[in-house]
mmCIF file with all atom_site columns, C-alpha atoms in Angstrom:
data_model
loop_
_atom_site.group_PDB
_atom_site.id
_atom_site.type_symbol
_atom_site.label_atom_id
_atom_site.label_alt_id
_atom_site.label_comp_id
_atom_site.label_asym_id
_atom_site.label_entity_id
_atom_site.label_seq_id
_atom_site.pdbx_PDB_ins_code
_atom_site.Cartn_x
_atom_site.Cartn_y
_atom_site.Cartn_z
_atom_site.occupancy
_atom_site.B_iso_or_equiv
_atom_site.pdbx_formal_charge
_atom_site.auth_seq_id
_atom_site.auth_comp_id
_atom_site.auth_asym_id
_atom_site.auth_atom_id
_atom_site.pdbx_PDB_model_num
ATOM 1   C CA . ALA A 1 1   ? 22.542  13.821  -26.904 1.00 44.00 ? 1   ALA A CA 1
ATOM 2   C CA . GLN A 1 2   ? 22.183  12.102  -23.594 1.00 45.00 ? 2   GLN A CA 1
ATOM 3   C CA . THR A 1 3   ? 21.758  8.330   -23.506 1.00 45.00 ? 3   THR A CA 1
ATOM 4   C CA . ARG A 1 4   ? 19.907  6.471   -20.786 1.00 46.00 ? 4   ARG A CA 1
ATOM 5   C CA . ALA A 1 5   ? 21.360  3.718   -18.709 1.00 47.00 ? 5   ALA A CA 1
ATOM 6   C CA . PRO A 1 6   ? 19.960  0.246   -19.429 1.00 49.00 ? 6   PRO A CA 1
ATOM 7   C CA . ALA A 1 7   ? 18.365  0.185   -15.958 1.00 50.00 ? 7   ALA A CA 1
ATOM 8   C CA . ASP A 1 8   ? 16.289  3.248   -16.882 1.00 53.00 ? 8   ASP A CA 1
ATOM 9   C CA . ALA A 1 9   ? 14.989  1.476   -19.982 1.00 49.00 ? 9   ALA A CA 1
ATOM 10  C CA . VAL A 1 10  ? 14.028  -1.563  -17.907 1.00 50.00 ? 10  VAL A CA 1
ATOM 11  C CA . THR A 1 11  ? 12.264  0.648   -15.371 1.00 53.00 ? 11  THR A CA 1
ATOM 12  C CA . GLU A 1 12  ? 10.277  2.360   -18.113 1.00 57.00 ? 12  GLU A CA 1
ATOM 13  C CA . ARG A 1 13  ? 9.173   -0.987  -19.584 1.00 71.00 ? 13  ARG A CA 1
ATOM 14  C CA . TYR A 1 14  ? 8.184   -2.338  -16.179 1.00 81.00 ? 14  TYR A CA 1
ATOM 15  C CA . ASP A 1 15  ? 4.604   -1.094  -16.016 1.00 88.00 ? 15  ASP A CA 1
ATOM 16  C CA . ILE A 1 16  ? 3.366   -1.909  -12.534 1.00 88.00 ? 16  ILE A CA 1
ATOM 17  C CA . GLN A 1 17  ? -0.253  -1.022  -13.257 1.00 90.00 ? 17  GLN A CA 1
ATOM 18  C CA . THR A 1 18  ? -0.378  -3.337  -16.273 1.00 93.00 ? 18  THR A CA 1
ATOM 19  C CA . LEU A 1 19  ? 1.107   -6.181  -14.233 1.00 92.00 ? 19  LEU A CA 1
ATOM 20  C CA . VAL A 1 20  ? -1.392  -5.577  -11.430 1.00 92.00 ? 20  VAL A CA 1
ATOM 21  C CA . GLY A 1 21  ? -4.190  -5.788  -13.986 1.00 95.00 ? 21  GLY A CA 1
ATOM 22  C CA . ARG A 1 22  ? -2.792  -9.038  -15.373 1.00 95.00 ? 22  ARG A CA 1
ATOM 23  C CA . LEU A 1 23  ? -2.436  -10.420 -11.861 1.00 95.00 ? 23  LEU A CA 1
ATOM 24  C CA . ARG A 1 24  ? -6.082  -9.628  -11.130 1.00 94.00 ? 24  ARG A CA 1
ATOM 25  C CA . LYS A 1 25  ? -7.203  -11.381 -14.322 1.00 96.00 ? 25  LYS A CA 1
ATOM 26  C CA . THR A 1 26  ? -5.017  -14.478 -14.179 1.00 96.00 ? 26  THR A CA 1
ATOM 27  C CA . LYS A 1 27  ? -6.724  -17.821 -13.662 1.00 96.00 ? 27  LYS A CA 1
ATOM 28  C CA . ALA A 1 28  ? -3.552  -19.203 -12.049 1.00 96.00 ? 28  ALA A CA 1
ATOM 29  C CA . ILE A 1 29  ? -4.587  -17.835 -8.648  1.00 96.00 ? 29  ILE A CA 1
ATOM 30  C CA . GLY A 1 30  ? -7.982  -18.494 -7.121  1.00 96.00 ? 30  GLY A CA 1
ATOM 31  C CA . PHE A 1 31  ? -10.364 -15.751 -6.030  1.00 96.00 ? 31  PHE A CA 1
ATOM 32  C CA . PHE A 1 32  ? -9.886  -16.183 -2.279  1.00 97.00 ? 32  PHE A CA 1
ATOM 33  C CA . THR A 1 33  ? -6.116  -16.421 -2.633  1.00 97.00 ? 33  THR A CA 1
ATOM 34  C CA . LYS A 1 34  ? -6.182  -13.157 -4.597  1.00 96.00 ? 34  LYS A CA 1
ATOM 35  C CA . LEU A 1 35  ? -8.155  -11.541 -1.774  1.00 96.00 ? 35  LEU A CA 1
ATOM 36  C CA . ALA A 1 36  ? -5.638  -12.786 0.783   1.00 97.00 ? 36  ALA A CA 1
ATOM 37  C CA . LEU A 1 37  ? -2.750  -11.511 -1.367  1.00 96.00 ? 37  LEU A CA 1
ATOM 38  C CA . LYS A 1 38  ? -4.425  -8.128  -1.745  1.00 95.00 ? 38  LYS A CA 1
ATOM 39  C CA . ASP A 1 39  ? -4.736  -7.853  2.037   1.00 97.00 ? 39  ASP A CA 1
ATOM 40  C CA . GLN A 1 40  ? -1.068  -8.781  2.484   1.00 97.00 ? 40  GLN A CA 1
ATOM 41  C CA . ILE A 1 41  ? 0.047   -6.307  -0.182  1.00 95.00 ? 41  ILE A CA 1
ATOM 42  C CA . ASP A 1 42  ? -2.097  -3.553  1.333   1.00 96.00 ? 42  ASP A CA 1
ATOM 43  C CA . ASP A 1 43  ? -0.635  -4.325  4.755   1.00 96.00 ? 43  ASP A CA 1
ATOM 44  C CA . LEU A 1 44  ? 2.919   -4.124  3.415   1.00 96.00 ? 44  LEU A CA 1
ATOM 45  C CA . LYS A 1 45  ? 2.171   -0.851  1.611   1.00 95.00 ? 45  LYS A CA 1
ATOM 46  C CA . ASP A 1 46  ? 0.693   0.549   4.825   1.00 95.00 ? 46  ASP A CA 1
ATOM 47  C CA . ARG A 1 47  ? 3.819   -0.438  6.733   1.00 95.00 ? 47  ARG A CA 1
ATOM 48  C CA . PHE A 1 48  ? 5.932   1.381   4.171   1.00 95.00 ? 48  PHE A CA 1
ATOM 49  C CA . ARG A 1 49  ? 3.652   4.417   4.418   1.00 95.00 ? 49  ARG A CA 1
ATOM 50  C CA . ARG A 1 50  ? 4.155   4.429   8.190   1.00 95.00 ? 50  ARG A CA 1
ATOM 51  C CA . PHE A 1 51  ? 7.902   3.830   7.741   1.00 95.00 ? 51  PHE A CA 1
ATOM 52  C CA . HIS A 1 52  ? 8.272   6.864   5.479   1.00 94.00 ? 52  HIS A CA 1
ATOM 53  C CA . ALA A 1 53  ? 6.144   8.956   7.862   1.00 94.00 ? 53  ALA A CA 1
ATOM 54  C CA . ARG A 1 54  ? 8.455   7.801   10.684  1.00 93.00 ? 54  ARG A CA 1
ATOM 55  C CA . GLU A 1 55  ? 5.517   6.120   12.417  1.00 92.00 ? 55  GLU A CA 1
ATOM 56  C CA . GLU A 1 56  ? 6.871   2.585   11.877  1.00 79.00 ? 56  GLU A CA 1
ATOM 57  C CA . VAL A 1 57  ? 9.683   1.309   14.071  1.00 84.00 ? 57  VAL A CA 1
ATOM 58  C CA . THR A 1 58  ? 10.358  -1.750  11.916  1.00 88.00 ? 58  THR A CA 1
ATOM 59  C CA . PRO A 1 59  ? 13.816  -1.451  10.317  1.00 93.00 ? 59  PRO A CA 1
ATOM 60  C CA . LEU A 1 60  ? 14.015  -1.286  6.535   1.00 94.00 ? 60  LEU A CA 1
ATOM 61  C CA . GLU A 1 61  ? 15.864  -4.624  6.494   1.00 95.00 ? 61  GLU A CA 1
ATOM 62  C CA . GLN A 1 62  ? 12.884  -6.320  8.123   1.00 96.00 ? 62  GLN A CA 1
ATOM 63  C CA . LEU A 1 63  ? 10.497  -4.692  5.672   1.00 96.00 ? 63  LEU A CA 1
ATOM 64  C CA . ARG A 1 64  ? 12.741  -6.078  2.925   1.00 97.00 ? 64  ARG A CA 1
ATOM 65  C CA . GLU A 1 65  ? 12.279  -9.572  4.354   1.00 97.00 ? 65  GLU A CA 1
ATOM 66  C CA . HIS A 1 66  ? 8.493   -9.156  4.331   1.00 97.00 ? 66  HIS A CA 1
ATOM 67  C CA . PHE A 1 67  ? 8.670   -7.842  0.764   1.00 97.00 ? 67  PHE A CA 1
ATOM 68  C CA . ASN A 1 68  ? 10.822  -10.784 -0.372  1.00 97.00 ? 68  ASN A CA 1
ATOM 69  C CA . LEU A 1 69  ? 8.505   -13.357 1.210   1.00 97.00 ? 69  LEU A CA 1
ATOM 70  C CA . LEU A 1 70  ? 5.402   -11.844 -0.336  1.00 97.00 ? 70  LEU A CA 1
ATOM 71  C CA . PHE A 1 71  ? 7.128   -11.437 -3.695  1.00 97.00 ? 71  PHE A CA 1
ATOM 72  C CA . MET A 1 72  ? 8.193   -15.085 -3.736  1.00 97.00 ? 72  MET A CA 1
ATOM 73  C CA . LYS A 1 73  ? 4.705   -16.161 -2.725  1.00 97.00 ? 73  LYS A CA 1
ATOM 74  C CA . VAL A 1 74  ? 3.236   -14.411 -5.765  1.00 97.00 ? 74  VAL A CA 1
ATOM 75  C CA . ILE A 1 75  ? 5.878   -15.859 -8.098  1.00 96.00 ? 75  ILE A CA 1
ATOM 76  C CA . THR A 1 76  ? 5.315   -19.361 -6.691  1.00 96.00 ? 76  THR A CA 1
ATOM 77  C CA . LEU A 1 77  ? 1.545   -19.101 -7.123  1.00 96.00 ? 77  LEU A CA 1
ATOM 78  C CA . LEU A 1 78  ? 2.036   -18.150 -10.774 1.00 97.00 ? 78  LEU A CA 1
ATOM 79  C CA . GLN A 1 79  ? 4.753   -20.717 -11.474 1.00 94.00 ? 79  GLN A CA 1
ATOM 80  C CA . ASP A 1 80  ? 2.537   -23.447 -12.909 1.00 94.00 ? 80  ASP A CA 1
ATOM 81  C CA . GLY A 1 81  ? -0.600  -21.636 -14.075 1.00 96.00 ? 81  GLY A CA 1
ATOM 82  C CA . ASP A 1 82  ? 0.823   -18.443 -15.592 1.00 97.00 ? 82  ASP A CA 1
ATOM 83  C CA . PRO A 1 83  ? 4.619   -18.701 -15.823 1.00 96.00 ? 83  PRO A CA 1
ATOM 84  C CA . ALA A 1 84  ? 4.889   -15.814 -18.316 1.00 96.00 ? 84  ALA A CA 1
ATOM 85  C CA . LEU A 1 85  ? 3.303   -13.414 -15.834 1.00 96.00 ? 85  LEU A CA 1
ATOM 86  C CA . GLY A 1 86  ? 5.456   -14.801 -13.037 1.00 96.00 ? 86  GLY A CA 1
ATOM 87  C CA . GLN A 1 87  ? 8.609   -14.192 -15.089 1.00 95.00 ? 87  GLN A CA 1
ATOM 88  C CA . GLU A 1 88  ? 7.495   -10.691 -16.018 1.00 94.00 ? 88  GLU A CA 1
ATOM 89  C CA . ILE A 1 89  ? 6.832   -9.808  -12.387 1.00 95.00 ? 89  ILE A CA 1
ATOM 90  C CA . ALA A 1 90  ? 10.100  -11.421 -11.287 1.00 95.00 ? 90  ALA A CA 1
ATOM 91  C CA . LYS A 1 91  ? 12.091  -9.168  -13.627 1.00 94.00 ? 91  LYS A CA 1
ATOM 92  C CA . GLY A 1 92  ? 11.069  -6.147  -11.598 1.00 93.00 ? 92  GLY A CA 1
ATOM 93  C CA . ARG A 1 93  ? 11.897  -7.286  -8.085  1.00 95.00 ? 93  ARG A CA 1
ATOM 94  C CA . GLU A 1 94  ? 14.522  -4.586  -7.541  1.00 95.00 ? 94  GLU A CA 1
ATOM 95  C CA . ILE A 1 95  ? 12.437  -1.967  -9.335  1.00 94.00 ? 95  ILE A CA 1
ATOM 96  C CA . LEU A 1 96  ? 9.509   -2.644  -7.003  1.00 94.00 ? 96  LEU A CA 1
ATOM 97  C CA . TRP A 1 97  ? 11.763  -2.648  -3.968  1.00 96.00 ? 97  TRP A CA 1
ATOM 98  C CA . GLY A 1 98  ? 13.281  0.660   -5.031  1.00 94.00 ? 98  GLY A CA 1
ATOM 99  C CA . LYS A 1 99  ? 9.844   2.236   -5.387  1.00 94.00 ? 99  LYS A CA 1
ATOM 100 C CA . LEU A 1 100 ? 8.787   1.033   -1.949  1.00 95.00 ? 100 LEU A CA 1
ATOM 101 C CA . ALA A 1 101 ? 12.004  1.974   -0.162  1.00 95.00 ? 101 ALA A CA 1
ATOM 102 C CA . ASP A 1 102 ? 12.377  5.453   -1.686  1.00 95.00 ? 102 ASP A CA 1
ATOM 103 C CA . PRO A 1 103 ? 10.013  8.004   -0.075  1.00 94.00 ? 103 PRO A CA 1
ATOM 104 C CA . GLY A 1 104 ? 9.586   10.020  -3.277  1.00 93.00 ? 104 GLY A CA 1
ATOM 105 C CA . GLU A 1 105 ? 8.920   6.981   -5.465  1.00 93.00 ? 105 GLU A CA 1
ATOM 106 C CA . PHE A 1 106 ? 6.596   5.504   -2.852  1.00 93.00 ? 106 PHE A CA 1
ATOM 107 C CA . ALA A 1 107 ? 4.499   8.676   -2.831  1.00 91.00 ? 107 ALA A CA 1
ATOM 108 C CA . ARG A 1 108 ? 3.973   8.267   -6.591  1.00 88.00 ? 108 ARG A CA 1
ATOM 109 C CA . LEU A 1 109 ? 2.737   4.666   -6.350  1.00 81.00 ? 109 LEU A CA 1
#
């Protein structure tokens, strides 16, 4: 029998769609801030789409910086009003980055 690495188990438990749903419902972030975050997330996803299509000239390291800043912004916004959600999202930082940076994983998002 083949056993999975612990990282695989973490990846399986990290349900992005569920966390997105919780983020939409949380009262810790106001409506207009959620709209602004959605625009920033959509912009970042579009930049990754262009990067993988070789239409974006921004280096991956710079996209990582944008990802980190946006990620920390979300965690900070949740810090006081919904710390459990913030911690849950924070656990998957590298999982999310891996899905964005890998062309195959990105296509499945």
